[in-house]
mmCIF file of C-alpha atoms in Angstrom:
data_model
loop_
_atom_site.group_PDB
_atom_site.id
_atom_site.type_symbol
_atom_site.label_atom_id
_atom_site.label_comp_id
_atom_site.label_asym_id
_atom_site.label_seq_id
_atom_site.Cartn_x
_atom_site.Cartn_y
_atom_site.Cartn_z
ATOM 1 C CA MET A 48 68.014 133.852 106.838
ATOM 2 C CA SER A 49 67.901 134.744 110.543
ATOM 3 C CA GLU A 50 66.950 132.281 113.272
ATOM 4 C CA LEU A 51 63.855 134.356 114.124
ATOM 5 C CA THR A 52 62.644 134.243 110.503
ATOM 6 C CA ILE A 53 63.060 130.458 110.418
ATOM 7 C CA LEU A 54 61.125 130.156 113.685
ATOM 8 C CA ILE A 55 58.297 132.300 112.311
ATOM 9 C CA ILE A 56 58.069 130.223 109.099
ATOM 10 C CA ARG A 57 58.017 127.009 111.153
ATOM 11 C CA ALA A 58 55.392 128.477 113.472
ATOM 12 C CA CYS A 59 53.171 129.210 110.453
ATOM 13 C CA TYR A 60 53.184 125.794 108.780
ATOM 14 C CA ILE A 61 53.342 123.717 111.973
ATOM 15 C CA GLY A 62 50.513 125.770 113.505
ATOM 16 C CA LEU A 63 48.335 125.433 110.396
ATOM 17 C CA PHE A 64 48.962 121.690 110.044
ATOM 18 C CA THR A 65 48.380 121.031 113.763
ATOM 19 C CA GLY A 66 45.136 123.030 113.697
ATOM 20 C CA ILE A 67 43.789 121.153 110.678
ATOM 21 C CA VAL A 68 44.580 117.779 112.276
ATOM 22 C CA ILE A 69 42.957 118.841 115.571
ATOM 23 C CA ALA A 70 39.749 119.902 113.794
ATOM 24 C CA ILE A 71 39.179 116.561 112.052
ATOM 25 C CA PRO A 72 37.844 114.551 115.057
ATOM 26 C CA MET A 73 34.724 116.685 115.570
ATOM 27 C CA GLY A 74 33.235 117.313 118.987
ATOM 28 C CA PRO A 75 29.753 118.691 119.766
ATOM 29 C CA ALA A 76 30.503 122.090 118.187
ATOM 30 C CA GLY A 77 31.799 120.469 114.996
ATOM 31 C CA ILE A 78 28.732 118.251 114.710
ATOM 32 C CA GLU A 79 26.492 121.265 115.295
ATOM 33 C CA SER A 80 28.277 123.198 112.527
ATOM 34 C CA VAL A 81 27.686 120.309 110.101
ATOM 35 C CA ARG A 82 23.998 120.208 111.093
ATOM 36 C CA TRP A 83 23.637 123.926 110.370
ATOM 37 C CA THR A 84 25.417 123.478 107.035
ATOM 38 C CA ILE A 85 22.851 120.828 106.062
ATOM 39 C CA LEU A 86 19.908 122.961 107.205
ATOM 40 C CA GLY A 87 20.960 126.426 106.140
ATOM 41 C CA GLY A 88 24.003 126.182 103.906
ATOM 42 C CA LEU A 89 27.753 126.542 104.274
ATOM 43 C CA LYS A 90 27.631 130.096 105.648
ATOM 44 C CA LYS A 91 25.479 129.056 108.631
ATOM 45 C CA GLY A 92 27.756 126.115 109.426
ATOM 46 C CA LEU A 93 30.842 128.318 109.288
ATOM 47 C CA LEU A 94 29.228 130.786 111.688
ATOM 48 C CA VAL A 95 28.893 127.950 114.220
ATOM 49 C CA ALA A 96 32.552 127.048 113.623
ATOM 50 C CA ALA A 97 33.589 130.694 114.070
ATOM 51 C CA GLY A 98 31.676 130.890 117.356
ATOM 52 C CA SER A 99 33.383 127.755 118.660
ATOM 53 C CA LEU A 100 36.802 129.122 117.663
ATOM 54 C CA LEU A 101 36.081 132.340 119.552
ATOM 55 C CA ALA A 102 35.668 130.194 122.667
ATOM 56 C CA ASP A 103 38.994 128.529 121.827
ATOM 57 C CA ALA A 104 40.628 131.950 121.532
ATOM 58 C CA PHE A 105 39.298 132.850 124.995
ATOM 59 C CA ASP A 106 40.842 129.660 126.349
ATOM 60 C CA VAL A 107 44.224 130.555 124.846
ATOM 61 C CA MET A 108 44.067 133.975 126.528
ATOM 62 C CA LEU A 109 42.987 132.440 129.840
ATOM 63 C CA ILE A 110 45.905 130.026 129.681
ATOM 64 C CA ASN A 111 48.295 132.972 129.509
ATOM 65 C CA PHE A 112 46.736 134.417 132.677
ATOM 66 C CA GLY A 113 46.703 131.036 134.432
ATOM 67 C CA LEU A 114 42.964 131.145 135.112
ATOM 68 C CA LEU A 115 42.066 127.808 133.560
ATOM 69 C CA SER A 116 43.899 125.980 136.337
ATOM 70 C CA LEU A 117 40.887 126.816 138.533
ATOM 71 C CA ILE A 118 38.854 124.212 136.656
ATOM 72 C CA GLN A 119 41.390 121.528 137.490
ATOM 73 C CA THR A 120 41.783 122.463 141.161
ATOM 74 C CA ASN A 121 38.117 123.225 141.982
ATOM 75 C CA ARG A 122 36.002 120.066 141.744
ATOM 76 C CA LEU A 123 32.680 121.852 142.197
ATOM 77 C CA LEU A 124 33.522 124.245 139.360
ATOM 78 C CA GLU A 125 34.468 121.295 137.175
ATOM 79 C CA VAL A 126 31.156 119.545 137.963
ATOM 80 C CA PHE A 127 29.260 122.774 137.276
ATOM 81 C CA PHE A 128 30.823 123.086 133.810
ATOM 82 C CA TRP A 129 30.083 119.448 132.942
ATOM 83 C CA MET A 130 26.431 119.755 133.941
ATOM 84 C CA LEU A 131 25.901 123.205 132.409
ATOM 85 C CA SER A 132 27.448 122.058 129.147
ATOM 86 C CA GLY A 133 25.279 118.929 129.212
ATOM 87 C CA VAL A 134 22.069 120.924 129.688
ATOM 88 C CA ILE A 135 22.874 123.429 126.905
ATOM 89 C CA ILE A 136 24.046 120.820 124.380
ATOM 90 C CA PHE A 137 21.151 118.469 125.144
ATOM 91 C CA PHE A 138 18.623 121.315 124.765
ATOM 92 C CA ILE A 139 20.106 122.305 121.401
ATOM 93 C CA GLY A 140 19.974 118.672 120.230
ATOM 94 C CA TYR A 141 16.429 118.211 121.563
ATOM 95 C CA LYS A 142 15.212 121.300 119.679
ATOM 96 C CA ALA A 143 16.901 120.039 116.524
ATOM 97 C CA ILE A 144 15.226 116.615 116.847
ATOM 98 C CA LYS A 145 11.795 118.248 117.261
ATOM 99 C CA ASN A 146 12.358 120.413 114.179
ATOM 100 C CA VAL A 147 13.334 117.421 112.030
ATOM 101 C CA LYS A 148 10.522 115.156 113.312
ATOM 102 C CA ASN A 149 7.777 117.779 112.914
ATOM 103 C CA PRO A 150 8.058 119.021 109.324
ATOM 104 C CA VAL A 151 4.553 120.516 109.515
ATOM 105 C CA GLN A 152 5.639 122.825 112.318
ATOM 106 C CA HIS A 153 9.092 123.296 110.864
ATOM 107 C CA GLU A 154 8.299 126.689 109.396
ATOM 108 C CA GLU A 155 7.137 127.953 112.782
ATOM 109 C CA SER A 156 10.014 126.430 114.729
ATOM 110 C CA ASP A 157 12.722 126.690 112.086
ATOM 111 C CA PRO A 158 16.004 127.361 113.929
ATOM 112 C CA LEU A 159 17.187 129.394 110.951
ATOM 113 C CA LYS A 160 14.324 131.895 111.342
ATOM 114 C CA LYS A 161 13.710 132.126 115.082
ATOM 115 C CA ASN A 162 15.330 134.900 117.082
ATOM 116 C CA ASP A 163 15.938 133.136 120.408
ATOM 117 C CA ALA A 164 19.541 132.901 121.604
ATOM 118 C CA LEU A 165 20.072 129.191 120.943
ATOM 119 C CA SER A 166 18.845 129.581 117.346
ATOM 120 C CA ARG A 167 21.734 131.828 116.294
ATOM 121 C CA PRO A 168 24.551 129.816 114.718
ATOM 122 C CA PHE A 169 27.478 131.936 115.942
ATOM 123 C CA LEU A 170 26.167 132.008 119.522
ATOM 124 C CA ASN A 171 25.333 128.297 119.312
ATOM 125 C CA GLY A 172 28.929 127.439 118.478
ATOM 126 C CA PHE A 173 30.285 129.730 121.184
ATOM 127 C CA LEU A 174 27.976 128.401 123.933
ATOM 128 C CA ILE A 175 28.608 124.752 123.068
ATOM 129 C CA ASN A 176 32.375 125.203 123.154
ATOM 130 C CA ILE A 177 32.734 127.608 126.094
ATOM 131 C CA THR A 178 30.615 125.415 128.379
ATOM 132 C CA ASN A 179 32.260 122.171 127.254
ATOM 133 C CA PRO A 180 34.845 121.156 129.907
ATOM 134 C CA MET A 181 36.646 119.006 127.329
ATOM 135 C CA THR A 182 37.515 122.201 125.461
ATOM 136 C CA HIS A 183 39.273 123.645 128.494
ATOM 137 C CA PHE A 184 41.014 120.377 129.390
ATOM 138 C CA PHE A 185 42.145 120.051 125.775
ATOM 139 C CA TRP A 186 43.741 123.500 125.808
ATOM 140 C CA LEU A 187 45.292 122.892 129.220
ATOM 141 C CA THR A 188 46.870 119.699 127.865
ATOM 142 C CA LEU A 189 47.999 121.402 124.677
ATOM 143 C CA SER A 190 49.450 124.329 126.648
ATOM 144 C CA SER A 191 51.678 121.987 128.645
ATOM 145 C CA THR A 192 52.988 120.230 125.531
ATOM 146 C CA VAL A 193 52.946 121.798 122.060
ATOM 147 C CA ILE A 194 52.141 125.378 123.062
ATOM 148 C CA CYS A 195 54.693 125.286 125.883
ATOM 149 C CA VAL A 196 57.483 124.615 123.367
ATOM 150 C CA TRP A 197 56.537 127.653 121.308
ATOM 151 C CA ARG A 198 56.105 129.860 124.372
ATOM 152 C CA SER A 199 59.785 129.315 125.135
ATOM 153 C CA ALA A 200 60.674 130.276 121.539
ATOM 154 C CA GLY A 201 59.726 133.918 122.136
ATOM 155 C CA ASP A 202 56.667 136.127 122.132
ATOM 156 C CA LEU A 203 56.403 136.652 118.350
ATOM 157 C CA PRO A 204 56.801 132.971 117.270
ATOM 158 C CA TYR A 205 54.408 131.949 120.073
ATOM 159 C CA PHE A 206 51.795 134.494 118.977
ATOM 160 C CA ILE A 207 52.104 133.513 115.301
ATOM 161 C CA PHE A 208 51.937 129.789 116.124
ATOM 162 C CA THR A 209 48.790 130.278 118.219
ATOM 163 C CA CYS A 210 47.086 132.359 115.518
ATOM 164 C CA CYS A 211 48.017 129.807 112.832
ATOM 165 C CA LEU A 212 46.791 126.987 115.085
ATOM 166 C CA LEU A 213 43.362 128.609 115.398
ATOM 167 C CA MET A 214 43.382 129.416 111.671
ATOM 168 C CA GLY A 215 44.221 125.789 110.878
ATOM 169 C CA MET A 216 41.318 124.610 113.037
ATOM 170 C CA PHE A 217 38.991 126.905 111.110
ATOM 171 C CA ILE A 218 40.383 125.630 107.794
ATOM 172 C CA GLY A 219 39.776 122.042 108.945
ATOM 173 C CA LEU A 220 36.178 122.819 109.926
ATOM 174 C CA PHE A 221 35.703 124.730 106.683
ATOM 175 C CA LEU A 222 36.852 121.738 104.618
ATOM 176 C CA ILE A 223 34.542 119.368 106.513
ATOM 177 C CA ASN A 224 31.547 121.677 106.126
ATOM 178 C CA TYR A 225 32.393 122.404 102.495
ATOM 179 C CA LEU A 226 32.444 118.688 101.672
ATOM 180 C CA VAL A 227 29.127 118.253 103.493
ATOM 181 C CA SER A 228 27.597 121.213 101.641
ATOM 182 C CA ARG A 229 28.714 119.776 98.294
ATOM 183 C CA GLY A 230 27.713 116.203 99.136
ATOM 184 C CA LYS A 231 24.245 117.011 100.450
ATOM 185 C CA HIS A 232 23.137 118.121 96.974
ATOM 186 C CA ILE A 233 23.826 114.625 95.680
ATOM 187 C CA HIS A 234 21.485 112.890 98.147
ATOM 188 C CA THR A 235 17.755 112.991 98.083
ATOM 189 C CA PRO A 236 16.007 115.319 100.571
ATOM 190 C CA LYS A 237 14.774 112.284 102.525
ATOM 191 C CA LEU A 238 18.292 110.975 103.045
ATOM 192 C CA SER A 239 19.552 114.457 104.023
ATOM 193 C CA GLY A 240 16.714 114.690 106.559
ATOM 194 C CA LYS A 241 17.732 111.364 108.099
ATOM 195 C CA PHE A 242 21.347 112.497 108.262
ATOM 196 C CA SER A 243 20.298 115.721 109.979
ATOM 197 C CA LEU A 244 18.186 113.726 112.449
ATOM 198 C CA TRP A 245 21.113 111.467 113.342
ATOM 199 C CA LEU A 246 23.318 114.519 113.864
ATOM 200 C CA SER A 247 20.656 115.984 116.153
ATOM 201 C CA TYR A 248 20.565 112.741 118.151
ATOM 202 C CA ALA A 249 24.366 112.807 118.370
ATOM 203 C CA ILE A 250 24.299 116.362 119.788
ATOM 204 C CA ALA A 251 21.630 115.402 122.343
ATOM 205 C CA ALA A 252 23.638 112.285 123.279
ATOM 206 C CA PHE A 253 26.738 114.417 123.873
ATOM 207 C CA GLY A 254 24.704 116.669 126.166
ATOM 208 C CA LEU A 255 23.195 113.785 128.102
ATOM 209 C CA GLY A 256 26.601 112.147 128.431
ATOM 210 C CA PHE A 257 28.200 115.348 129.751
ATOM 211 C CA PHE A 258 25.406 115.834 132.300
ATOM 212 C CA VAL A 259 25.625 112.235 133.542
ATOM 213 C CA TYR A 260 29.405 112.490 133.751
ATOM 214 C CA GLY A 261 28.983 115.675 135.807
ATOM 215 C CA LEU A 262 26.708 113.781 138.219
ATOM 216 C CA ILE A 263 29.272 110.990 138.469
ATOM 217 C CA ARG A 264 32.040 113.509 139.200
ATOM 218 C CA MET A 265 29.881 115.146 141.848
ATOM 219 C CA TYR A 266 29.157 111.735 143.450
ATOM 220 C CA ILE A 267 32.860 110.850 143.468
ATOM 221 C CA SER A 268 33.747 114.248 144.974
ATOM 222 C CA TYR A 269 31.518 113.647 147.980
ATOM 223 C CA LEU A 270 32.590 110.049 148.629
#
């Protein structure tokens, strides 16, 4: 077996395993995918996950062109991303809280039936992840450690490792959402509603935290 073949096999299983492990500690996009799974089923939750992974794929491409370094070197751009992400995530969480707390109006404001941009699961996942500065910092960190090792292994092993890494992240999110979709049928509707409400609060809290952190970064920048 050639050295290249061994590298490709290693790239496959290491990439898949790394991606699954990375997906387990869920961020705002992961929590949003679980919320959509509870509200609309596994397919809706996976659409959110797919949207967030598309943003991750963009980050991987941007890393190769060296454009993500702008976020690290430009403080105003960094602050802008923190605050923009905070506003979008908080608004999504706020809408979710209103939908859960007002069951009478739920049919009219059901996020699964409305056609506005932030009520589409795939776009939701993409917007939450692409505006989240932690996503970009995460990929910048990963690119200087794990990804950097595979970049030096050659173009083909690097490409396969990156694809398997993203695939592993999707598998991890799929398993989480699948378990949620199976488990929610065991609970009573009232308990599921409370769980959905807490997830909505968590999303809104993420957004508020990001916005406040952006303000803090802006204050520090002008000291």
